Coordinates of C-alpha atoms in Angstrom, one line a residue:
X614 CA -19.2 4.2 -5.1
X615 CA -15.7 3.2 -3.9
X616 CA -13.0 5.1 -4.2
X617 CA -9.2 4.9 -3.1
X618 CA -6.6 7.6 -4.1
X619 CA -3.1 7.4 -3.8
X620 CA -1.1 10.4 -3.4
X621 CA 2.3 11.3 -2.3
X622 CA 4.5 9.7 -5.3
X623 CA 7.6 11.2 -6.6
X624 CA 11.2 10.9 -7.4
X625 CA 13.8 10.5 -4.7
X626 CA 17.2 9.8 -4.2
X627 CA 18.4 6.7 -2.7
X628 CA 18.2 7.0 1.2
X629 CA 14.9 9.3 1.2
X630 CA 11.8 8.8 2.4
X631 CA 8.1 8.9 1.4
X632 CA 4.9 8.7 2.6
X633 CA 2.3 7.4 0.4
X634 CA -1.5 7.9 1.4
X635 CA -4.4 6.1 0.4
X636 CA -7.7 8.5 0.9
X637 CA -10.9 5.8 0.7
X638 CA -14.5 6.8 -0.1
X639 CA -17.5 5.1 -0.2
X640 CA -16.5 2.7 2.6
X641 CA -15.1 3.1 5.9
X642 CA -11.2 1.6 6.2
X643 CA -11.4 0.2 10.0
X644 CA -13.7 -2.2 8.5
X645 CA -12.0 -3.4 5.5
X646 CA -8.9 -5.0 5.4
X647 CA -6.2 -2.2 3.6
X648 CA -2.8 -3.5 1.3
X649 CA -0.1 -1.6 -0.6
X650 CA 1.1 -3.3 -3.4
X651 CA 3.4 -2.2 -6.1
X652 CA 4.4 -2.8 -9.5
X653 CA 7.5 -2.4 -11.9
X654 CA 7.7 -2.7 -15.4
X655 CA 7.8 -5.6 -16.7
X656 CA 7.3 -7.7 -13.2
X657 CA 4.7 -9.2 -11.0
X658 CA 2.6 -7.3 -8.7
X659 CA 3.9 -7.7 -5.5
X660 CA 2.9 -7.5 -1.8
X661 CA 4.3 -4.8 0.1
X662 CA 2.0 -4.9 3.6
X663 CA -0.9 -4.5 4.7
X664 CA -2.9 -4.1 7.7
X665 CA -5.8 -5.5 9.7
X666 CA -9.5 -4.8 9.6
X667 CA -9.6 -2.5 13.1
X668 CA -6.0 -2.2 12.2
X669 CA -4.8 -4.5 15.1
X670 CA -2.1 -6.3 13.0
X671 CA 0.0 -5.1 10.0
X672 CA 2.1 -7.4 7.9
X673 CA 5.6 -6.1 6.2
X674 CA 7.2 -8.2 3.2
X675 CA 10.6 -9.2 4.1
X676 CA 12.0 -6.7 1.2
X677 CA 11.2 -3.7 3.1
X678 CA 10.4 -5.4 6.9
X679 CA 12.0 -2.1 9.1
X680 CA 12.3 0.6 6.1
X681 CA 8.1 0.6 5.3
X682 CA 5.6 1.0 8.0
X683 CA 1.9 1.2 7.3
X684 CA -0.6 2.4 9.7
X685 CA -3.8 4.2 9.3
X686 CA -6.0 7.5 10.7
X687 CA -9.7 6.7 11.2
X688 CA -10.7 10.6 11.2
X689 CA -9.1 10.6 7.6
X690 CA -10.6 7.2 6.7
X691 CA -6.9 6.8 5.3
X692 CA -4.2 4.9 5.3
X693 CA -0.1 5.3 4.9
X694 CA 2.6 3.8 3.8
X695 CA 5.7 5.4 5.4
X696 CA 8.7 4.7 3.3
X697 CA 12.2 5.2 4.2
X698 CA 15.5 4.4 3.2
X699 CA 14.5 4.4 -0.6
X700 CA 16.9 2.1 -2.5
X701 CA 16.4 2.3 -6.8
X702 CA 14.8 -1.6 -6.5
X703 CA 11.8 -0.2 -4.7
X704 CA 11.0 1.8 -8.1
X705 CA 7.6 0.8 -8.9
X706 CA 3.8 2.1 -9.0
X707 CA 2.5 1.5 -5.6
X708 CA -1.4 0.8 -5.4
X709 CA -3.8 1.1 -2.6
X710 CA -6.5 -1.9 -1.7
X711 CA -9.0 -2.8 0.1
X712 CA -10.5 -6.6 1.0
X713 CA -14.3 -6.8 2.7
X714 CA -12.9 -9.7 5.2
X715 CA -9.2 -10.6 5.1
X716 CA -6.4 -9.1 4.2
X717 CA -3.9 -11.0 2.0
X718 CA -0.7 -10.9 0.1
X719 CA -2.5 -12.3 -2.7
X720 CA -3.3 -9.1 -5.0
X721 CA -6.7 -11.0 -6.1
X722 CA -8.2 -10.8 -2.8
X723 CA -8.6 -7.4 -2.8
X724 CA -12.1 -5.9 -3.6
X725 CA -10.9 -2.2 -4.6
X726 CA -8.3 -1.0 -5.7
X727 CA -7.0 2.7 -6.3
X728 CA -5.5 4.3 -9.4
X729 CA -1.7 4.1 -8.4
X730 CA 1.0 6.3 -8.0
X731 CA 4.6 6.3 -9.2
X732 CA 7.4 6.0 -7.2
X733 CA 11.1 6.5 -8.4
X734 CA 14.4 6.5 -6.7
X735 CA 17.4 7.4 -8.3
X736 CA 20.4 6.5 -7.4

């Protein structure tokens, strides 16, 4: 059975920085391609990046291209989404995924998906 969990969530103040994880289970990350998405109230799910399978090319949507970084640790069979200079916009729950064959920045290409976890940034 799948799993992917999403930790590190929280409130912040505008400026700060996060680091969201995404702990899978039942499958093996190198070999699936991994997204973070998020969501606010009341608006679309939206791409946020996402990386490779192997983990040889990560993708960054222009709204936080050089504040978020993604990356992931094979030992851990998990995968981060570094998050820095926080501004109250990027206010959302943030989701972890995982596609069998390519990535996307289409939210319905994704096989799995983890439970979420809320991010807030005051300001």
């Amino acid at each position: 059975q799948v799993q992917l969990v999403e930790s590190g969530g929280g409130l912040v103040q505008t400026g700060g920085s996060l680091r969201l994880s995404c702990a899978a289970s039942g499958l093996i990350v190198s070999n699936y391609a991994m997204g973070w998405f998020r969501q606010a109230p009341g608006k679309e799910r939206e791409f946020v990046a996402r990386i490779s399978r192997g983990g040889d090319s990560v993708y960054i949507a222009n709204s936080v291209n050089g504040r978020f970084t993604i990356s992931g640790d094979n030992s851990k069979n998990t995968v981060f989404l570094q998050m820095n200079s926080l501004k109250p916009e990027d206010t959302a729950v943030y989701y972890c995924a995982a596609a069998k064959f390519y990535g996307s920045d289409t939210w319905s290409r994704y096989d799995y998906w983890g439970q979420g976890t809320q991010v807030t940034v005051s300001s």
